[in-house]
Coordinates of C-alpha atoms and ligand atoms in Angstrom, one line a residue:
M284 CA 78.3 210.2 -82.4
V285 CA 76.4 211.2 -78.8
Q286 CA 73.1 213.1 -79.6
T287 CA 72.9 216.2 -77.3
S288 CA 69.2 215.9 -77.4
F289 CA 65.9 213.3 -76.7
P290 CA 64.5 212.6 -80.1
E291 CA 62.3 215.6 -81.5
G292 CA 58.6 214.7 -80.1
F293 CA 59.9 213.3 -77.1
L294 CA 57.0 212.7 -75.0
W295 CA 58.2 214.1 -71.6
G296 CA 55.9 214.7 -68.5
G297 CA 54.4 212.7 -65.4
S298 CA 52.2 210.3 -64.2
I299 CA 49.4 209.4 -61.7
A300 CA 46.7 207.6 -61.2
A301 CA 42.6 207.8 -60.6
N302 CA 42.7 206.2 -57.3
Q303 CA 46.2 208.2 -55.6
V304 CA 45.1 211.5 -56.7
E305 CA 41.2 211.6 -57.4
G306 CA 39.4 211.5 -53.8
A307 CA 35.5 211.6 -54.3
W308 CA 35.5 208.0 -53.8
N309 CA 32.1 208.4 -53.7
E310 CA 30.9 211.4 -55.5
G311 CA 29.3 211.6 -59.3
G312 CA 28.2 208.1 -59.0
K313 CA 31.6 206.4 -58.2
G314 CA 31.1 202.5 -56.9
V315 CA 33.3 201.4 -54.5
S316 CA 36.8 200.6 -55.8
T317 CA 39.2 197.2 -54.2
S318 CA 41.3 200.0 -53.8
D319 CA 38.8 202.7 -51.8
L320 CA 38.7 198.8 -49.3
Q321 CA 42.9 199.0 -48.6
P322 CA 42.9 202.0 -45.7
H323 CA 46.9 201.0 -45.5
G324 CA 47.5 200.4 -49.0
I325 CA 47.9 197.9 -51.7
H326 CA 50.2 195.6 -48.9
G327 CA 47.6 196.0 -46.7
S328 CA 44.5 193.9 -46.4
A329 CA 40.8 194.3 -47.9
S330 CA 38.6 194.7 -45.0
E331 CA 34.7 196.5 -46.0
R332 CA 34.5 200.2 -45.3
D333 CA 33.0 201.1 -42.3
S334 CA 32.4 203.7 -40.6
S335 CA 35.9 203.2 -39.2
N336 CA 38.3 202.7 -41.4
A337 CA 37.9 206.1 -43.4
N338 CA 40.9 206.3 -46.6
I339 CA 43.4 208.7 -47.1
K340 CA 42.5 207.8 -50.2
D341 CA 39.2 209.0 -50.3
I342 CA 40.2 212.3 -50.8
A343 CA 43.8 212.0 -51.4
I344 CA 45.2 215.4 -53.4
D345 CA 41.2 216.1 -54.3
F346 CA 42.5 216.5 -57.7
Y347 CA 38.5 215.8 -58.6
H348 CA 37.8 219.5 -58.0
R349 CA 41.1 220.8 -58.0
Y350 CA 42.6 218.6 -62.1
P351 CA 42.0 222.0 -63.9
Q352 CA 44.6 223.9 -61.1
D353 CA 47.0 221.0 -62.1
I354 CA 47.2 220.6 -65.1
K355 CA 48.0 224.2 -65.5
L356 CA 50.7 223.9 -63.5
F357 CA 51.5 220.4 -65.3
A358 CA 52.0 222.7 -69.1
E359 CA 54.1 225.5 -66.7
M360 CA 56.3 223.3 -67.0
G361 CA 56.6 221.4 -70.3
F362 CA 54.6 218.5 -69.8
K363 CA 53.0 216.9 -73.7
V364 CA 52.2 214.0 -71.9
L365 CA 50.3 213.3 -68.2
R366 CA 49.8 209.1 -67.6
T367 CA 46.0 208.8 -65.5
S368 CA 44.3 206.5 -66.0
I369 CA 40.3 205.8 -65.6
A370 CA 38.7 204.7 -62.4
W371 CA 36.8 201.8 -63.9
A372 CA 33.9 202.1 -61.4
R373 CA 33.1 205.4 -62.2
I374 CA 32.3 204.5 -65.6
F375 CA 31.5 201.2 -64.1
P376 CA 30.4 201.7 -60.5
Q377 CA 29.7 197.6 -59.8
G378 CA 31.6 196.3 -62.6
D379 CA 28.2 195.0 -64.0
E380 CA 26.2 197.3 -65.3
K381 CA 24.6 197.7 -69.6
V382 CA 24.4 201.3 -69.4
P383 CA 27.8 203.2 -68.6
N384 CA 27.2 205.8 -66.5
E385 CA 27.4 208.8 -67.9
E386 CA 28.5 211.7 -64.9
G387 CA 31.7 209.5 -64.9
L388 CA 32.2 209.5 -68.8
A389 CA 31.5 212.7 -67.9
F390 CA 34.5 213.7 -66.0
Y391 CA 37.1 212.4 -67.4
D392 CA 35.9 214.0 -70.7
R393 CA 36.2 217.8 -68.7
L394 CA 39.8 216.5 -68.0
F395 CA 41.4 214.7 -71.4
D396 CA 39.3 218.2 -72.8
E397 CA 41.9 220.6 -70.2
M398 CA 44.9 218.8 -71.1
T399 CA 44.0 219.3 -74.3
K400 CA 44.0 222.5 -74.2
Y401 CA 47.3 222.9 -73.2
G402 CA 48.3 220.7 -75.7
I403 CA 49.0 217.4 -73.2
Q404 CA 47.8 214.8 -74.7
P405 CA 46.5 211.7 -71.9
L406 CA 48.1 208.6 -71.7
I407 CA 45.5 206.5 -70.5
T408 CA 45.3 203.3 -68.7
L409 CA 42.3 201.3 -68.2
S410 CA 43.1 199.4 -64.5
H411 CA 45.3 201.1 -62.2
Y412 CA 45.1 199.0 -59.3
E413 CA 41.7 199.2 -58.9
M414 CA 38.4 197.1 -60.2
P415 CA 34.8 197.9 -59.2
Y416 CA 34.5 195.4 -55.7
G417 CA 31.2 194.6 -57.1
L418 CA 33.3 192.3 -59.7
V419 CA 35.3 190.9 -56.4
K420 CA 32.1 190.4 -55.0
N421 CA 29.8 188.5 -57.5
Y422 CA 32.5 186.6 -59.5
D423 CA 35.7 186.4 -57.2
G424 CA 37.5 188.8 -58.5
W425 CA 39.7 188.1 -62.2
A426 CA 38.4 184.5 -61.6
G427 CA 35.6 185.0 -63.3
R428 CA 35.6 184.2 -66.4
Q429 CA 32.6 186.8 -67.6
V430 CA 34.9 189.8 -66.0
I431 CA 36.9 189.0 -69.0
D432 CA 33.2 190.4 -70.7
L433 CA 32.1 193.2 -68.2
F434 CA 36.4 194.6 -68.6
E435 CA 35.7 194.1 -72.8
R436 CA 32.6 196.0 -71.9
Y437 CA 34.4 198.9 -70.3
A438 CA 37.7 199.7 -72.3
R439 CA 34.8 199.3 -75.7
T440 CA 32.9 202.4 -74.2
V441 CA 35.6 204.5 -72.9
F442 CA 37.5 203.5 -76.3
T443 CA 33.8 205.1 -78.1
R444 CA 33.8 208.3 -76.0
Y445 CA 37.6 209.3 -75.8
R446 CA 37.9 207.7 -79.5
H447 CA 38.9 211.6 -80.4
K448 CA 40.7 212.6 -77.1
V449 CA 42.8 209.7 -76.5
K450 CA 45.8 208.6 -78.4
Y451 CA 47.2 206.6 -76.1
W452 CA 46.4 203.7 -73.8
L453 CA 47.6 200.7 -71.2
T454 CA 45.3 198.5 -70.3
F455 CA 46.6 197.1 -66.5
N456 CA 48.6 198.5 -64.4
E457 CA 52.3 196.7 -63.7
I458 CA 50.0 193.4 -64.6
N459 CA 52.5 191.7 -63.4
M460 CA 52.4 192.9 -59.8
A461 CA 49.2 190.1 -59.4
L462 CA 51.6 187.1 -58.4
H463 CA 52.4 189.3 -55.1
E464 CA 49.6 192.0 -54.2
P465 CA 47.0 188.9 -55.8
F466 CA 43.8 191.1 -54.7
T467 CA 45.0 194.6 -56.1
G468 CA 46.2 192.9 -58.8
V469 CA 42.5 190.7 -60.0
G470 CA 41.0 191.4 -57.2
L471 CA 41.0 187.9 -55.9
A472 CA 40.2 188.0 -52.1
G473 CA 42.1 186.3 -49.1
E474 CA 44.7 183.4 -49.5
R475 CA 44.2 182.0 -53.2
S476 CA 46.5 179.0 -55.0
Q477 CA 49.3 179.6 -57.5
Q478 CA 46.7 177.2 -59.1
E479 CA 43.8 180.7 -58.9
I480 CA 46.8 183.0 -58.9
Y481 CA 47.1 182.1 -62.2
Q482 CA 44.1 181.5 -64.1
A483 CA 42.8 184.6 -62.5
I484 CA 46.0 186.5 -64.6
H485 CA 45.2 184.2 -67.5
H486 CA 41.8 185.4 -68.0
Q487 CA 43.7 189.2 -67.4
L488 CA 45.9 188.8 -70.0
V489 CA 42.8 186.8 -72.5
A490 CA 40.5 190.4 -71.6
S491 CA 43.9 192.6 -72.1
A492 CA 44.5 191.3 -76.1
R493 CA 40.5 191.7 -76.5
A494 CA 42.0 196.0 -75.6
V495 CA 43.8 195.5 -78.0
K496 CA 41.8 194.8 -80.3
A497 CA 39.6 196.7 -79.6
C498 CA 41.5 199.6 -79.2
H499 CA 42.5 199.0 -82.8
E500 CA 39.3 198.6 -84.2
I501 CA 37.6 201.7 -82.6
I502 CA 40.6 204.2 -83.1
P503 CA 42.5 204.3 -86.1
G504 CA 46.2 205.5 -85.0
A505 CA 45.6 204.9 -80.9
K506 CA 48.6 203.1 -79.8
I507 CA 48.2 200.6 -76.8
G508 CA 50.2 199.3 -74.9
S509 CA 51.3 196.5 -71.6
M510 CA 52.7 197.9 -68.6
L511 CA 55.0 196.0 -66.7
L512 CA 56.8 196.1 -63.1
G513 CA 60.3 196.0 -64.5
A514 CA 61.7 194.6 -61.8
I515 CA 65.0 193.4 -62.8
R516 CA 66.5 191.3 -60.7
Y517 CA 70.7 190.5 -61.6
P518 CA 72.4 187.9 -59.8
I519 CA 73.9 187.5 -57.1
T520 CA 76.9 186.4 -57.7
C521 CA 79.0 185.0 -60.8
K522 CA 77.8 181.3 -60.1
P523 CA 76.4 179.5 -62.4
E524 CA 73.6 178.7 -60.1
D525 CA 72.6 182.6 -59.0
V526 CA 72.6 183.6 -63.1
L527 CA 70.3 181.2 -64.2
A528 CA 67.9 182.0 -60.5
S529 CA 68.1 186.1 -62.1
Q530 CA 66.6 184.2 -65.2
R531 CA 63.9 182.0 -62.9
A532 CA 62.8 185.6 -61.7
N533 CA 63.2 187.2 -64.3
R534 CA 60.7 185.4 -66.4
D535 CA 58.5 185.8 -63.9
W536 CA 57.7 189.4 -65.3
L537 CA 58.7 189.6 -68.2
F538 CA 56.2 186.6 -68.3
F539 CA 53.5 188.8 -68.9
G540 CA 55.4 191.5 -71.7
D541 CA 56.1 187.9 -74.0
V542 CA 52.6 186.9 -73.5
Q543 CA 51.5 190.6 -74.2
A544 CA 54.4 191.5 -76.5
R545 CA 54.5 188.4 -78.1
G546 CA 50.6 186.5 -78.2
A547 CA 51.0 183.0 -77.2
Y548 CA 52.9 182.5 -73.5
P549 CA 56.3 181.4 -74.0
A550 CA 58.6 178.3 -74.1
W551 CA 59.6 178.1 -70.6
S552 CA 56.3 177.8 -68.6
A553 CA 55.1 174.9 -69.3
R554 CA 58.2 173.4 -67.5
F555 CA 56.9 175.7 -64.6
F556 CA 53.5 175.5 -65.0
R557 CA 53.5 171.6 -64.6
E558 CA 55.9 171.4 -62.0
Q559 CA 53.9 174.5 -60.3
N560 CA 51.0 171.1 -61.1
I561 CA 49.0 174.4 -62.0
V562 CA 46.5 172.9 -64.4
L563 CA 44.8 176.4 -66.8
N564 CA 41.7 176.0 -68.2
I565 CA 42.4 177.5 -71.6
T566 CA 40.3 177.3 -74.5
D567 CA 40.7 177.5 -78.1
Q568 CA 39.6 181.3 -78.1
D569 CA 41.4 182.1 -75.5
Y570 CA 44.5 181.5 -77.3
A571 CA 43.3 183.2 -80.1
D572 CA 42.6 186.5 -78.2
L573 CA 46.0 186.3 -76.9
K574 CA 47.6 186.3 -81.0
E575 CA 46.3 190.4 -81.2
T576 CA 50.0 191.7 -79.6
V577 CA 50.8 195.3 -77.5
D578 CA 52.2 198.5 -79.8
F579 CA 55.3 199.4 -77.8
I580 CA 56.1 198.2 -74.2
S581 CA 55.6 200.6 -71.3
F582 CA 57.3 199.8 -67.8
S583 CA 58.1 201.5 -64.3
Y584 CA 61.2 201.6 -63.2
Y585 CA 62.7 202.8 -58.8
M586 CA 65.5 200.0 -57.9
S587 CA 66.5 197.0 -59.7
G588 CA 67.5 193.3 -56.6
C589 CA 69.7 190.7 -57.3
A590 CA 68.8 187.1 -56.8
A591 CA 70.0 183.6 -55.7
A592 CA 69.8 179.9 -55.9
Q593 CA 70.3 179.9 -52.0
T594 CA 68.5 182.5 -50.7
E595 CA 68.7 181.6 -46.9
L596 CA 72.2 182.8 -47.2
Y597 CA 71.2 186.1 -48.4
Q598 CA 68.7 188.4 -46.2
D599 CA 65.6 188.9 -48.2
E600 CA 63.8 192.7 -47.9
R601 CA 60.6 193.2 -48.8
A602 CA 60.7 196.5 -50.6
N603 CA 57.1 197.8 -51.9
I604 CA 55.2 193.9 -53.7
L605 CA 58.7 192.1 -54.4
S606 CA 61.1 190.8 -51.8
M607 CA 64.6 191.5 -53.6
I608 CA 67.6 190.3 -52.2
P609 CA 69.3 193.0 -51.2
N610 CA 72.5 194.3 -53.9
P611 CA 75.4 195.3 -51.7
H612 CA 77.0 198.0 -53.6
L613 CA 73.8 200.3 -53.9
E614 CA 72.1 202.9 -52.6
S615 CA 68.9 202.2 -50.8
S616 CA 66.0 205.9 -50.6
E617 CA 64.6 205.7 -47.1
W618 CA 61.8 203.6 -47.9
G619 CA 63.9 200.7 -48.6
W620 CA 64.7 201.1 -52.3
Q621 CA 67.1 200.1 -54.1
I622 CA 69.1 202.8 -56.2
D623 CA 69.9 202.0 -59.8
P624 CA 70.3 204.4 -62.5
Q625 CA 71.9 201.9 -64.8
G626 CA 69.3 198.8 -64.0
L627 CA 67.0 201.6 -66.1
R628 CA 70.0 201.7 -70.1
F629 CA 70.0 197.6 -69.0
L630 CA 67.3 197.7 -68.2
L631 CA 65.4 199.1 -71.4
N632 CA 68.6 197.5 -73.8
E633 CA 67.2 194.2 -72.3
L634 CA 63.2 195.1 -73.5
Y635 CA 64.1 196.5 -76.9
D636 CA 66.1 193.6 -77.4
R637 CA 63.5 191.0 -76.2
Y638 CA 60.8 192.2 -77.8
Q639 CA 62.1 194.9 -81.3
L640 CA 58.9 197.0 -80.2
P641 CA 59.1 201.0 -78.8
L642 CA 59.6 201.5 -75.1
F643 CA 57.5 203.8 -72.6
I644 CA 59.0 204.8 -68.8
V645 CA 55.8 205.1 -67.7
E646 CA 57.0 205.8 -64.4
N647 CA 60.0 206.6 -62.5
G648 CA 61.3 208.4 -59.5
L649 CA 62.3 209.7 -55.6
G650 CA 59.9 209.0 -52.9
A651 CA 61.3 210.9 -50.5
K652 CA 60.3 213.2 -47.1
D653 CA 60.5 217.4 -48.3
T654 CA 60.7 219.9 -45.0
P655 CA 59.9 223.2 -46.5
A656 CA 61.4 225.9 -45.0
D657 CA 60.8 228.7 -42.9
D658 CA 59.6 231.3 -45.9
G659 CA 58.2 227.3 -47.4
T660 CA 60.8 226.7 -50.6
I661 CA 60.7 223.4 -50.6
E662 CA 65.2 222.5 -51.7
D663 CA 64.5 218.4 -53.2
N664 CA 68.1 218.3 -54.5
Y665 CA 67.9 214.7 -53.1
R666 CA 65.2 213.9 -56.3
I667 CA 67.5 216.6 -58.7
Q668 CA 69.7 214.4 -58.4
Y669 CA 67.6 211.3 -58.7
L670 CA 66.2 212.6 -62.1
Q671 CA 69.3 213.6 -63.2
A672 CA 71.2 210.3 -63.1
H673 CA 68.5 208.3 -64.4
L674 CA 67.9 210.6 -67.8
Q675 CA 71.4 210.3 -67.8
Q676 CA 71.2 206.6 -68.7
V677 CA 68.3 207.3 -70.1
R678 CA 70.0 209.5 -73.0
E679 CA 72.7 206.7 -72.9
A680 CA 70.0 203.9 -73.9
L681 CA 69.3 206.1 -76.5
D682 CA 72.6 206.4 -78.4
D683 CA 72.3 202.6 -77.6
G684 CA 69.7 202.7 -80.5
V685 CA 66.7 202.0 -77.6
E686 CA 64.1 202.9 -79.7
L687 CA 61.8 204.9 -76.7
L688 CA 58.7 207.3 -76.4
G689 CA 58.4 209.3 -73.4
Y690 CA 59.7 209.4 -70.6
T691 CA 57.0 210.6 -67.5
S692 CA 58.5 210.4 -64.1
W693 CA 56.4 208.8 -61.2
G694 CA 54.0 211.1 -59.3
P695 CA 54.4 214.7 -59.9
I696 CA 52.4 215.8 -58.3
D697 CA 52.9 214.4 -54.3
L698 CA 49.9 211.9 -54.0
V699 CA 48.8 209.2 -52.1
S700 CA 51.6 205.7 -51.7
A701 CA 49.9 202.8 -53.2
G702 CA 52.1 200.6 -51.4
T703 CA 51.7 202.3 -48.0
A704 CA 48.9 205.5 -47.4
Q705 CA 51.7 207.9 -46.6
M706 CA 51.2 211.5 -48.2
S707 CA 55.0 211.9 -46.8
K708 CA 56.2 209.2 -48.8
R709 CA 56.6 211.6 -51.4
Y710 CA 57.7 212.2 -55.3
G711 CA 56.4 215.3 -57.1
F712 CA 58.1 218.4 -58.2
I713 CA 55.2 219.9 -57.0
Y714 CA 54.5 219.5 -53.1
V715 CA 51.1 219.4 -51.5
D716 CA 50.0 220.5 -48.3
R717 CA 48.7 217.9 -47.0
D718 CA 50.3 214.9 -44.1
D719 CA 49.4 210.8 -43.1
A720 CA 47.0 211.7 -41.1
G721 CA 44.8 213.8 -43.7
L722 CA 46.0 217.8 -41.7
G723 CA 46.2 220.2 -43.8
S724 CA 45.4 222.8 -46.7
L725 CA 45.7 220.5 -49.5
E726 CA 47.2 223.6 -50.9
R727 CA 49.7 223.1 -53.7
R728 CA 53.2 224.6 -54.2
R729 CA 56.5 224.4 -56.9
K730 CA 59.1 222.9 -55.4
K731 CA 62.9 223.3 -56.8
S732 CA 62.8 220.5 -58.5
F733 CA 59.5 222.2 -60.7
F734 CA 62.3 224.6 -62.5
W735 CA 64.8 221.9 -63.0
Y736 CA 62.0 219.6 -65.2
R737 CA 61.1 222.4 -66.4
D738 CA 64.5 223.4 -68.2
V739 CA 65.0 219.5 -68.9
I740 CA 61.9 219.8 -70.9
Q741 CA 62.2 223.0 -72.6
S742 CA 65.5 222.4 -73.3
N743 CA 64.7 218.9 -74.6
G744 CA 67.4 216.9 -72.5
I745 CA 70.5 219.1 -73.8
N746 CA 70.2 220.8 -70.1
L747 CA 70.1 217.3 -68.6
N748 CA 73.6 217.5 -67.3
A749 CA 74.1 220.9 -66.9
S750 CA 74.4 221.3 -62.8
F751 CA 71.4 222.6 -59.7
Ligands
BG6_1003 C1 54.1 201.7 -59.1 C2 53.0 201.6 -59.3 O1 54.4 200.2 -58.3 O2 54.6 202.4 -58.2 C3 52.2 203.4 -58.5 O3 52.1 201.9 -60.6 C4 52.7 204.1 -57.2 O4 51.5 203.5 -58.4 C5 54.1 203.8 -57.0 O5 52.6 205.0 -56.7 C6 55.4 204.1 -56.1 O6 55.4 203.1 -55.0 P1 54.7 203.9 -54.1 O7 54.3 202.3 -52.9 O8 55.7 204.4 -53.3 O9 53.2 204.5 -54.1

């Protein structure tokens, strides 16, 4: 029988990240993070800061100072959960200090207390597209094996500090993205070989497993998950070689979930590494550490794409951080991201079949330009349509038997785009008055989608199909 409401206790909410909202880039004793050196977003190359490369994220949406007002608005929508990240460089400014920065710790105490005040659970990512730049300079990012210990120190510090406040954790945001953006993912500057990238990834996977272990030790009852960029690729045709090509492309990202959920490298990876001449330095202790597996699988989902054996026959489109062959059957967003609600149902089923662990959709949404009407209102029907269509497919997947902890839409409040550092690529239910040049009052305003999402949450999904 088709259920009409979502499961009891379903965690509805939204998802943001420190470097895209907080601003205050050099306040409160914070060190420089890798994101501070990417004024043009994660696709841009990293540069040492100077006065000419001020970054829109320096202020972002000033969440660091305005969070009480923003959390109040999230509470008004009925959020049960808010996903955000801790900026590692607020806690360990250079990354390798022995003692954490108390001012940074105190900021997140205040933030989590504010959420708790409204009954909003924090879901916290330890590293969302940033790390202290000191670790890049002094250890070559995640190429440095010592960074495993430094990350563990950071993780243990925040688990201990927030053990009574935070029960849901994620280790690395879109961990598979390191393959495509090594500076953002694993702090590797400049052109690097596959060998170096996979070695850095290996260190990060070990660090992730050590954090999982630490979390289980320090916070009984807490749940800690992986976070994958759900980059599903369909075969561009039903030719067997295209089907194999799509399997290959999907394994690129499933590799990370396999290690994090199963505690070992997948069987196929041995041949892959051999053929790519990649020889990883893996110690016996690493193998033992990797055995500590995650409690749930979380992922982002915005679009799908296709894969082909003969890629030269198709136009490859750079969408976000991945190159994907466009699907001729799908429409695209203004930023060229192909919209595929059924792909979300497919992905949920695939992940649940593969891992048999609870899932959590921690990012999904439509980046679009909003134009306020003369009276200031914002009729973002396109956004509602996108979210409604995706949530309808979530509903289907629940009926298929998938176990899903919750759904946090990306950017419930407008924020700086990770990919392009634009403000005009808006995801929010709440409009923020700031443009791509950084001009604007930073005033917050409810969009039409704000009231729509509030109604969906209030009815626990029963009103999902209502016209708007
Ligand atoms: C995900 C990231 O890749 O996509 C977020 O985890 C990001 O940080 C989101 O903001 C949307 O991408 P963009 O480039 O539109 O900001």
